[in-house]
XYZ file of C-alpha atoms in Angstrom:
621
model
C 0.000 0.000 0.000
C 1.701 3.212 -1.191
C 0.926 6.674 0.185
C 1.805 10.128 -1.082
C 3.801 12.560 1.063
C 0.617 14.420 2.000
C -1.139 11.159 2.884
C 1.816 10.086 5.040
C 1.639 13.340 7.007
C -2.109 12.924 7.547
C -1.634 9.297 8.584
C 1.110 10.274 11.058
C -1.150 12.939 12.595
C -3.966 10.405 12.971
C -1.640 7.850 14.586
C -0.235 10.375 17.088
C -3.744 11.633 17.878
C -5.018 8.085 18.409
C -2.133 7.277 20.770
C -2.739 10.494 22.716
C -6.443 9.676 23.101
C -5.686 6.133 24.299
C -3.166 7.468 26.801
C -5.613 10.147 27.953
C -8.323 7.521 28.523
C -6.057 5.052 30.360
C -4.188 7.620 32.468
C -7.191 9.951 32.936
C -5.084 12.918 31.819
C -7.404 15.237 29.844
C -4.734 17.570 28.494
C -3.290 14.720 26.361
C -6.512 14.910 24.330
C -5.500 18.417 23.242
C -2.883 16.796 20.972
C -5.682 15.183 18.960
C -7.684 18.426 18.944
C -4.699 20.381 17.567
C -3.387 17.825 15.041
C -6.748 16.719 13.612
C -8.986 19.641 14.522
C -6.998 22.534 13.019
C -7.214 21.130 9.409
C -10.998 20.809 9.888
C -11.255 24.422 11.137
C -9.152 25.564 8.187
C -11.354 23.822 5.581
C -14.463 25.181 7.289
C -13.125 28.765 7.157
C -12.052 28.415 3.503
C -15.486 27.112 2.532
C -17.297 29.958 4.260
C -14.976 32.795 3.246
C -13.995 31.867 -0.330
C -17.048 29.925 -1.496
C -19.775 31.032 0.968
C -20.606 27.324 1.163
C -21.995 25.616 4.255
C -20.272 22.258 4.419
C -20.097 19.369 6.847
C -16.870 20.836 8.264
C -18.937 23.652 9.803
C -20.984 21.224 11.896
C -17.875 19.331 12.916
C -16.077 22.540 13.912
C -19.026 23.714 16.015
C -19.268 20.273 17.639
C -15.558 20.317 18.558
C -15.754 23.867 19.978
C -18.956 23.059 21.896
C -17.344 19.933 23.378
C -14.395 22.022 24.571
C -16.734 24.632 26.094
C -18.592 22.008 28.146
C -15.283 20.521 29.271
C -15.405 17.343 27.142
C -11.843 17.630 25.812
C -11.633 13.885 25.193
C -14.859 14.020 23.172
C -13.510 16.955 21.152
C -10.278 15.067 20.432
C -12.141 11.898 19.476
C -14.505 13.777 17.158
C -11.557 15.454 15.420
C -9.610 12.186 15.124
C -12.517 10.107 13.823
C -13.415 12.826 11.313
C -9.796 12.905 10.185
C -9.858 9.137 9.676
C -13.005 9.422 7.563
C -11.476 12.239 5.508
C -8.268 10.286 5.010
C -10.164 7.229 3.735
C -12.103 9.450 1.330
C -8.968 11.099 -0.074
C -7.135 7.793 -0.343
C -10.022 6.175 -2.253
C -10.098 9.023 -4.758
C -6.308 9.246 -5.107
C -6.112 5.498 -5.699
C -8.534 5.649 -8.621
C -6.674 8.673 -10.043
C -3.244 7.112 -9.486
C -3.069 6.020 -13.114
C -2.451 9.632 -14.138
C 0.856 9.662 -12.275
C 1.796 6.266 -13.663
C 1.194 7.486 -17.195
C 3.064 10.730 -16.578
C 6.062 8.769 -15.323
C 6.002 6.709 -18.514
C 6.321 9.820 -20.669
C 9.701 9.592 -22.455
C 12.025 12.490 -21.673
C 14.709 12.065 -24.340
C 15.011 10.860 -27.944
C 17.841 9.966 -30.327
C 17.453 11.899 -33.579
C 19.324 11.067 -36.779
C 20.185 14.147 -38.821
C 22.689 14.303 -41.683
C 23.791 10.774 -40.848
C 24.690 11.698 -37.260
C 22.924 10.686 -34.035
C 22.103 13.362 -31.488
C 20.368 13.078 -28.116
C 17.555 15.629 -27.664
C 14.623 16.245 -25.364
C 11.440 14.439 -26.422
C 9.660 17.809 -26.340
C 11.985 19.045 -29.124
C 11.011 16.290 -31.576
C 9.282 17.602 -34.696
C 7.014 15.882 -37.221
C 9.128 14.202 -39.888
C 12.188 13.717 -37.660
C 14.002 10.377 -37.963
C 14.509 8.746 -34.557
C 16.437 5.679 -33.451
C 14.962 3.474 -30.728
C 17.052 0.799 -28.991
C 15.821 -2.311 -27.156
C 14.405 -1.491 -23.728
C 13.696 2.157 -24.538
C 10.369 3.958 -24.471
C 9.218 5.276 -27.819
C 9.423 9.109 -27.634
C 6.350 9.949 -29.716
C 3.950 8.508 -32.281
C 5.429 7.528 -35.614
C 5.987 4.957 -38.340
C 8.812 2.400 -38.534
C 10.954 2.953 -41.640
C 13.653 0.384 -40.961
C 13.909 -2.610 -38.633
C 11.689 -5.160 -36.915
C 10.824 -5.532 -33.247
C 8.227 -6.475 -30.631
C 6.609 -3.731 -28.589
C 4.853 -3.773 -25.224
C 1.728 -1.661 -25.825
C -0.015 -2.488 -22.535
C 0.261 1.148 -21.435
C -2.186 2.232 -24.111
C -4.147 -0.836 -25.177
C -4.053 -3.191 -22.194
C -2.749 -5.996 -24.416
C -0.880 -8.558 -22.310
C 1.296 -9.855 -25.158
C 3.914 -7.886 -27.134
C 2.951 -6.798 -30.644
C 5.310 -7.545 -33.539
C 6.172 -4.513 -35.672
C 7.943 -4.077 -38.994
C 8.480 -1.384 -41.615
C 5.452 0.904 -42.183
C 3.769 -0.197 -38.934
C 2.686 2.525 -36.507
C 4.258 2.866 -33.056
C 3.049 4.951 -30.120
C 4.568 7.162 -27.465
C 5.210 5.579 -24.075
C 5.168 1.991 -25.355
C 8.304 -0.101 -24.770
C 10.607 -1.451 -27.491
C 11.418 -4.957 -26.245
C 13.832 -6.526 -28.719
C 15.231 -5.177 -31.980
C 16.388 -1.618 -32.665
C 14.649 0.382 -35.381
C 14.407 3.804 -36.953
C 11.125 5.649 -37.182
C 9.660 8.751 -38.741
C 7.634 10.840 -36.306
C 4.027 11.631 -37.218
C 3.113 13.620 -34.095
C 4.968 15.899 -31.713
C 5.267 14.766 -28.102
C 2.401 16.877 -26.732
C -0.016 15.489 -29.347
C 1.018 11.846 -28.929
C -1.295 8.995 -27.977
C 0.150 8.870 -24.459
C -0.387 12.577 -23.814
C -3.929 12.284 -25.174
C -4.519 9.434 -22.728
C -3.109 11.472 -19.821
C -5.311 14.464 -20.664
C -8.397 12.249 -20.846
C -7.681 10.653 -17.467
C -6.950 14.048 -15.899
C -10.287 15.355 -17.167
C -12.142 12.457 -15.503
C -14.162 14.099 -12.754
C -17.369 13.418 -10.837
C -18.147 17.036 -9.987
C -20.542 17.853 -12.797
C -22.840 14.860 -12.407
C -26.405 15.956 -11.619
C -26.606 13.419 -8.807
C -23.538 15.081 -7.212
C -25.232 18.464 -7.251
C -28.381 16.958 -5.728
C -26.361 15.375 -2.906
C -24.687 18.741 -2.189
C -28.107 20.416 -1.983
C -29.290 17.729 0.426
C -26.164 18.261 2.516
C -26.868 21.986 2.825
C -30.457 21.296 3.906
C -29.259 18.744 6.460
C -26.827 21.270 7.967
C -29.717 23.702 8.470
C -31.911 20.965 9.983
C -29.116 19.922 12.338
C -28.719 23.488 13.607
C -32.453 23.849 14.174
C -32.684 20.460 15.922
C -29.700 21.251 18.149
C -31.140 24.631 19.200
C -34.626 23.237 19.846
C -33.214 20.325 21.864
C -31.252 22.743 24.064
C -34.287 24.969 24.581
C -36.352 21.981 25.724
C -33.689 20.131 27.765
C -31.027 22.769 28.602
C -28.443 19.987 28.059
C -25.678 21.243 25.787
C -24.263 17.697 25.429
C -27.384 16.579 23.562
C -27.149 19.528 21.162
C -23.455 18.828 20.540
C -24.248 15.167 19.827
C -26.928 16.174 17.300
C -24.418 18.371 15.472
C -21.965 15.446 15.379
C -24.302 12.696 14.222
C -26.168 14.831 11.703
C -23.060 15.882 9.769
C -23.843 14.915 6.119
C -20.409 13.373 5.518
C -21.732 9.988 4.375
C -24.259 11.712 2.122
C -21.586 13.917 0.547
C -19.217 10.961 0.135
C -21.786 8.672 -1.500
C -21.622 10.115 -5.008
C -17.982 11.140 -5.659
C -16.516 7.957 -4.193
C -18.854 5.768 -6.283
C -18.228 7.690 -9.506
C -14.462 7.830 -9.023
C -14.390 4.107 -8.223
C -16.354 3.422 -11.424
C -14.023 5.650 -13.475
C -11.038 3.831 -11.969
C -12.594 0.478 -12.871
C -13.204 1.538 -16.473
C -9.686 2.933 -16.825
C -8.308 -0.557 -16.160
C -10.203 -1.766 -19.219
C -8.967 1.085 -21.412
C -12.244 3.017 -21.128
C -11.751 6.665 -20.248
C -14.645 8.759 -18.970
C -14.358 12.543 -19.096
C -16.900 13.365 -16.383
C -19.288 11.952 -13.830
C -22.326 13.180 -15.751
C -21.562 10.644 -18.489
C -21.860 7.789 -15.987
C -25.245 9.078 -14.879
C -26.473 9.649 -18.452
C -25.302 6.229 -19.634
C -27.200 4.536 -16.817
C -30.410 5.931 -18.351
C -29.518 5.136 -21.972
C -32.041 2.988 -23.847
C -30.641 3.222 -27.399
C -27.102 2.830 -28.723
C -26.360 4.138 -32.216
C -23.440 2.562 -34.097
C -21.409 3.890 -36.966
C -20.286 0.980 -39.175
C -16.790 1.559 -40.504
C -14.148 1.247 -37.801
C -16.759 0.460 -35.149
C -18.678 -2.718 -35.924
C -16.041 -3.380 -38.590
C -12.289 -2.909 -38.509
C -12.372 -0.058 -41.012
C -9.633 -1.597 -43.153
C -10.170 -3.932 -46.128
C -8.977 -7.537 -46.027
C -8.714 -10.170 -48.753
C -11.632 -12.580 -48.339
C -11.568 -14.526 -51.640
C -9.474 -15.108 -54.783
C -10.920 -16.095 -58.151
C -8.297 -17.451 -60.577
C -7.158 -20.607 -62.367
C -3.714 -20.085 -60.803
C -4.296 -18.030 -57.628
C -0.734 -18.361 -56.300
C 0.840 -16.942 -59.454
C -1.773 -14.229 -59.810
C -1.343 -13.059 -56.198
C 2.434 -12.849 -56.628
C 1.997 -10.663 -59.705
C -0.698 -8.521 -58.084
C 1.169 -8.064 -54.798
C 4.310 -7.058 -56.696
C 2.386 -4.326 -58.507
C 0.424 -3.150 -55.462
C 3.591 -2.957 -53.335
C 4.328 0.329 -55.099
C 1.051 1.871 -53.882
C 0.139 3.375 -50.498
C -3.596 2.809 -50.977
C -5.318 0.823 -48.154
C -6.507 -1.788 -50.677
C -2.979 -2.192 -51.998
C -1.629 -2.601 -48.461
C -4.260 -5.253 -47.720
C -3.235 -7.249 -50.817
C 0.477 -7.020 -50.003
C -0.206 -7.990 -46.389
C -2.175 -11.045 -47.541
C 0.747 -12.152 -49.720
C 3.373 -11.256 -47.124
C 4.496 -14.798 -46.283
C 4.492 -16.079 -49.856
C 7.191 -15.952 -52.574
C 9.478 -12.979 -53.111
C 7.912 -10.177 -55.131
C 8.813 -9.374 -58.740
C 10.478 -6.138 -59.806
C 8.077 -3.504 -61.134
C 8.678 -0.901 -63.829
C 6.584 1.964 -65.232
C 4.252 1.946 -62.248
C 1.232 4.232 -62.719
C -1.643 4.981 -60.370
C -5.070 5.770 -61.818
C -6.953 7.671 -59.087
C -10.244 5.999 -58.215
C -9.639 3.146 -60.637
C -6.467 1.125 -59.960
C -2.826 0.709 -60.973
C -0.775 -0.452 -63.974
C 2.842 -1.418 -64.519
C 5.348 -3.835 -66.014
C 5.720 -6.868 -63.719
C 8.329 -9.504 -64.588
C 8.281 -8.282 -68.214
C 4.481 -8.388 -68.585
C 2.011 -5.501 -68.658
C -0.277 -5.878 -65.646
C -3.482 -3.959 -64.938
C -5.181 -4.176 -61.552
C -8.272 -2.223 -60.628
C -12.025 -1.892 -60.689
C -14.467 -2.452 -63.500
C -14.084 1.114 -64.834
C -10.337 0.700 -65.345
C -10.826 -2.654 -67.043
C -13.488 -1.266 -69.375
C -11.237 1.660 -70.307
C -8.531 -0.894 -71.225
C -11.048 -3.047 -73.154
C -10.705 -6.026 -70.810
C -13.705 -8.388 -70.903
C -15.089 -9.112 -67.396
C -18.066 -11.312 -68.149
C -16.455 -14.491 -66.776
C -15.589 -12.789 -63.496
C -18.623 -10.650 -62.721
C -19.901 -11.419 -59.209
C -22.849 -10.275 -57.131
C -21.524 -9.506 -53.649
C -21.027 -6.765 -51.082
C -17.259 -7.027 -51.466
C -14.715 -4.839 -53.261
C -13.580 -6.497 -56.497
C -10.072 -5.926 -57.880
C -9.626 -7.430 -61.349
C -6.203 -8.447 -62.680
C -5.102 -8.724 -66.313
C -1.743 -9.764 -67.753
C -0.830 -8.712 -71.309
C -4.477 -7.863 -72.069
C -5.924 -11.110 -70.722
C -7.951 -11.325 -67.516
C -6.262 -13.781 -65.138
C -8.468 -13.409 -62.069
C -9.886 -11.161 -59.387
C -9.484 -10.545 -55.688
C -12.388 -9.837 -53.356
C -11.843 -7.577 -50.347
C -14.218 -6.577 -47.563
C -14.312 -4.445 -44.472
C -14.529 -7.366 -42.065
C -16.598 -7.477 -38.901
C -14.873 -7.294 -35.543
C -14.866 -10.724 -33.916
C -16.966 -9.545 -30.972
C -19.498 -7.409 -32.889
C -22.226 -10.064 -32.846
C -21.703 -10.883 -29.175
C -21.723 -7.194 -28.260
C -25.074 -6.604 -29.971
C -26.481 -9.747 -28.351
C -25.383 -8.614 -24.883
C -26.773 -5.115 -25.426
C -30.150 -6.624 -26.212
C -29.954 -8.550 -22.934
C -29.476 -5.172 -21.241
C -32.654 -3.965 -22.996
C -30.697 -1.523 -25.173
C -32.092 -0.810 -28.622
C -29.322 -0.917 -31.255
C -29.280 1.182 -34.419
C -26.854 1.257 -37.354
C -26.311 4.592 -39.111
C -23.903 4.405 -42.046
C -22.937 6.304 -45.141
C -22.716 3.031 -47.085
C -25.258 2.024 -49.695
C -28.398 0.087 -48.862
C -27.020 -3.305 -49.863
C -23.861 -3.076 -47.756
C -25.664 -1.513 -44.782
C -28.346 -4.197 -44.662
C -25.764 -6.943 -45.098
C -23.768 -5.761 -42.058
C -26.933 -5.152 -40.033
C -28.148 -8.660 -40.803
C -24.786 -10.159 -39.850
C -24.788 -8.578 -36.390
C -28.596 -8.781 -35.941
C -29.280 -5.041 -35.776
C -32.865 -4.486 -36.870
C -32.894 -0.703 -37.105
C -30.588 0.436 -39.925
C -30.297 3.702 -41.875
C -28.059 3.979 -44.944
C -26.622 6.672 -47.247
C -26.296 8.872 -44.162
C -24.528 12.213 -44.273
C -23.224 13.603 -40.948
C -26.304 15.829 -40.621
C -28.572 12.816 -41.215
C -27.067 11.018 -38.239
C -27.443 14.109 -36.077
C -31.068 14.561 -37.155
C -31.887 10.941 -36.305
C -30.456 11.327 -32.796
C -32.380 14.582 -32.334
C -35.641 12.883 -33.361
C -35.114 10.057 -30.869
C -34.351 12.530 -28.081
C -37.542 14.460 -28.846
C -39.410 11.201 -28.266
C -37.937 11.119 -24.765
C -35.215 8.555 -25.331
C -31.644 8.628 -24.021
C -29.314 7.988 -26.952
C -25.647 7.002 -26.863
C -23.562 7.134 -30.057
C -20.343 5.274 -30.839
C -18.144 6.234 -33.788
C -14.585 6.736 -34.928
C -14.292 9.286 -37.717
C -14.337 13.045 -38.157
C -17.801 12.734 -39.714
C -19.068 11.190 -36.465
C -18.035 14.173 -34.305
C -21.337 16.104 -34.658
C -23.359 12.999 -33.751
C -21.111 12.201 -30.783
C -21.642 15.747 -29.542
C -25.418 15.626 -30.095
C -25.952 12.292 -28.354
C -26.630 12.163 -24.625
C -23.396 10.194 -24.381
C -20.748 10.078 -27.130
C -18.366 7.103 -27.233
C -15.268 7.337 -29.453
C -12.975 4.609 -30.733
C -9.737 6.041 -29.352
C -7.051 3.931 -31.015
C -8.145 4.282 -34.623
C -10.533 7.187 -34.120
C -9.741 10.735 -35.166
C -8.661 13.363 -32.637
C -11.832 15.318 -33.484
C -14.134 12.417 -32.581
C -12.225 11.735 -29.357
C -12.528 15.381 -28.311
C -16.255 15.432 -29.142
C -16.992 12.260 -27.166
C -17.667 11.860 -23.448
C -16.124 8.387 -23.309
C -13.182 6.903 -25.219
C -12.417 3.232 -25.870
C -8.628 3.426 -25.985
C -8.121 -0.073 -27.381
C -11.236 -0.060 -29.615
C -12.786 -3.094 -27.921
C -16.533 -2.671 -28.447
C -16.981 -5.878 -26.444
C -16.492 -3.725 -23.318
C -19.561 -1.584 -24.055
C -21.975 -3.874 -22.128
C -19.606 -3.633 -19.154
C -19.580 0.152 -19.530
C -23.378 0.308 -19.412
C -23.533 -2.294 -16.640
C -21.187 -0.411 -14.320
C -22.998 2.869 -15.052
C -26.253 1.341 -13.854
C -24.510 -0.305 -10.915
C -22.921 3.029 -9.950
C -26.257 4.861 -9.858
C -27.772 2.034 -7.780
C -24.799 2.181 -5.413
C -25.200 5.949 -5.002
C -28.928 5.670 -4.298
C -28.402 2.919 -1.729
C -25.595 4.879 -0.031
C -27.685 8.069 0.146
C -30.682 6.174 1.574
C -28.407 4.516 4.139
C -26.786 7.822 5.112
C -30.102 9.641 5.534
C -31.604 6.785 7.585
C -28.546 6.595 9.836
C -28.551 10.363 10.395
C -32.232 10.453 11.316
C -31.997 7.499 13.732
C -28.822 8.848 15.355
C -30.361 12.320 15.719
C -33.425 10.878 17.437
C -31.217 8.937 19.845
C -29.180 12.064 20.544
C -32.290 14.173 21.223
C -33.411 11.666 23.874
C -29.956 11.615 25.454
C -29.211 8.000 24.520
C -26.054 8.997 22.629
C -23.287 11.227 23.951
C -20.854 13.198 21.717
C -18.227 10.437 21.742
C -20.693 7.711 20.735
C -22.244 10.065 18.188
C -18.872 10.688 16.513
C -18.232 6.957 16.364
C -21.625 6.125 14.801
C -21.369 9.007 12.353
C -17.991 7.890 11.071
C -19.022 4.251 10.902
C -21.619 5.451 8.391
C -19.038 7.401 6.382
C -16.596 4.502 6.294
C -19.394 2.081 5.318
C -20.317 4.292 2.347
C -16.685 4.537 1.221
C -16.143 0.778 1.475
C -19.405 0.023 -0.345
C -18.569 2.490 -3.144
C -15.030 1.156 -3.532
C -16.401 -2.305 -4.392
C -17.098 -0.817 -7.827
C -13.365 -0.929 -8.578
C -13.632 -4.745 -8.746
C -16.959 -4.880 -10.582
C -17.337 -6.832 -13.825
C -20.656 -7.312 -15.580
C -22.126 -10.797 -15.081
C -25.146 -12.870 -16.095
C -26.920 -11.624 -12.976
C -26.641 -8.039 -14.255
C -28.216 -9.020 -17.565
C -31.101 -10.576 -15.674
C -31.509 -7.440 -13.544
C -31.700 -5.125 -16.567
C -34.278 -2.416 -16.278
C -37.433 -2.890 -18.317
C -37.165 -0.591 -21.303
C -40.244 -0.421 -23.513
C -39.022 -0.483 -27.092
C -41.014 1.504 -29.572
C -41.830 1.281 -33.220
C -41.149 4.314 -35.307
C -41.221 4.827 -39.026
C -39.136 7.517 -40.617
C -37.916 8.000 -44.128
C -35.541 10.802 -43.239
C -32.473 8.814 -44.230
C -33.768 6.050 -46.450
């Protein structure tokens, strides 16, 4: 168990105060209790004064301060010391719970590389990572942290990316593969070209997102604060009335102690911070507490297709040819000269096959394909429009499918075709199935044509699908659903999804492949793009709200019962302080169980009953 310097000082003060109270009780020496009053009481007085003077806010510290002063006035120095010490223990547990869930920020900051080795004019020079510019060539040795985001230009290695993605196994990297700041180069050395400066790197983006995680702006937090203010006023009135009827100051002091709204105030922030800490472990970063609260009420989740339900990159799914091995060697040789995503997918598919041929007279035809001389033969590879312009007959290779077709001809004769598709993520179907168990309506909004959209929707079993969507169409759909009284969450990855992410009650961005614009627009970011964690995200949001409600109900009940006992003289100030802090500690412990939460079958069975609705709209069809 590690503590910060500030936490160590607080813990030392609590230990000394506790020892002084024990000694005072055993030896019957009252002045020893003053040690506890000074060490633990002064910080409480200070926070009370700051709240009143700078924020004009009536907080629980005011009741505690009055209770300590009143105990001293009636000669109960031991009671004053115990109240101060127990309150300090409760405050320490609160701060430690929050700092533990936010500890990942410091871990990430410590992982930020400080230096880099830059190669310029054939010479290596050691510079600060903050001085690295886009386009710089850097050298990274085994065991070093990668200074910033970039692309490998020479060398092969394995990289530990657990900092960013949570992957337990190293990821093999070679030329043209992307690498990210803060990840660790395990084996081979390599050179890389930087694509982002240090402050814009993936690691810094992650740090900023974690730092922005805060429970303060959740509506349920504000409600708890309002309740706390009301309770302070009630406690004062009850204490004054009790004194007027009984003329026993001890009863009034006890009321002030037991009716402090500490447990009530702690209920929300500790639960939300514990939930945020839990999600951070899974690579899910939440910007604010309000998003947790909103997501708990969500009854519809809108998906973008490309890069969300699918990987967003084409892959070879079929080859049509009399001699597929020869054709793929020819095609991969030609496509190796192109930077197009389709070309990269073809080369990647052929990567472990025979060595590529030399290519001459390579030409790219934008929107159509490529041509060149491969192993002495003229090769054309592209879509139907390129083939028709070159008078290549396609009738034997025409196919009806949702895939991308790349036709290949050698010396004017068609030798085959390659089919590529934007493949589904492995867990897309399971994710949709689990969301339905949580009574979440799923909707697919995509810019793709009707055929492709319905094919993907059918594959993952999404019934509500809209196609040929422009960014404003997606935004309009979300607005319509909200006008019907529904809470809508949106998940997307591209720049075109940013308006929809902003419009939705909760925006969820794919952080690893998503654009910076979509990440900034979203409330929640999936750092490692695992949509399979979305049911867990919704599950813990609902669990968090339930935890808060239970904690608030418990705190209010405990306060009322303890106040009644104090009014009748059954509790004294010492017993009141003990009961009050038992309630605060119980709330903290109960909230902190969220850090270990993982959605289970029981949570699916407990899903709230959401009444799905039928709605017809031709806005985007």
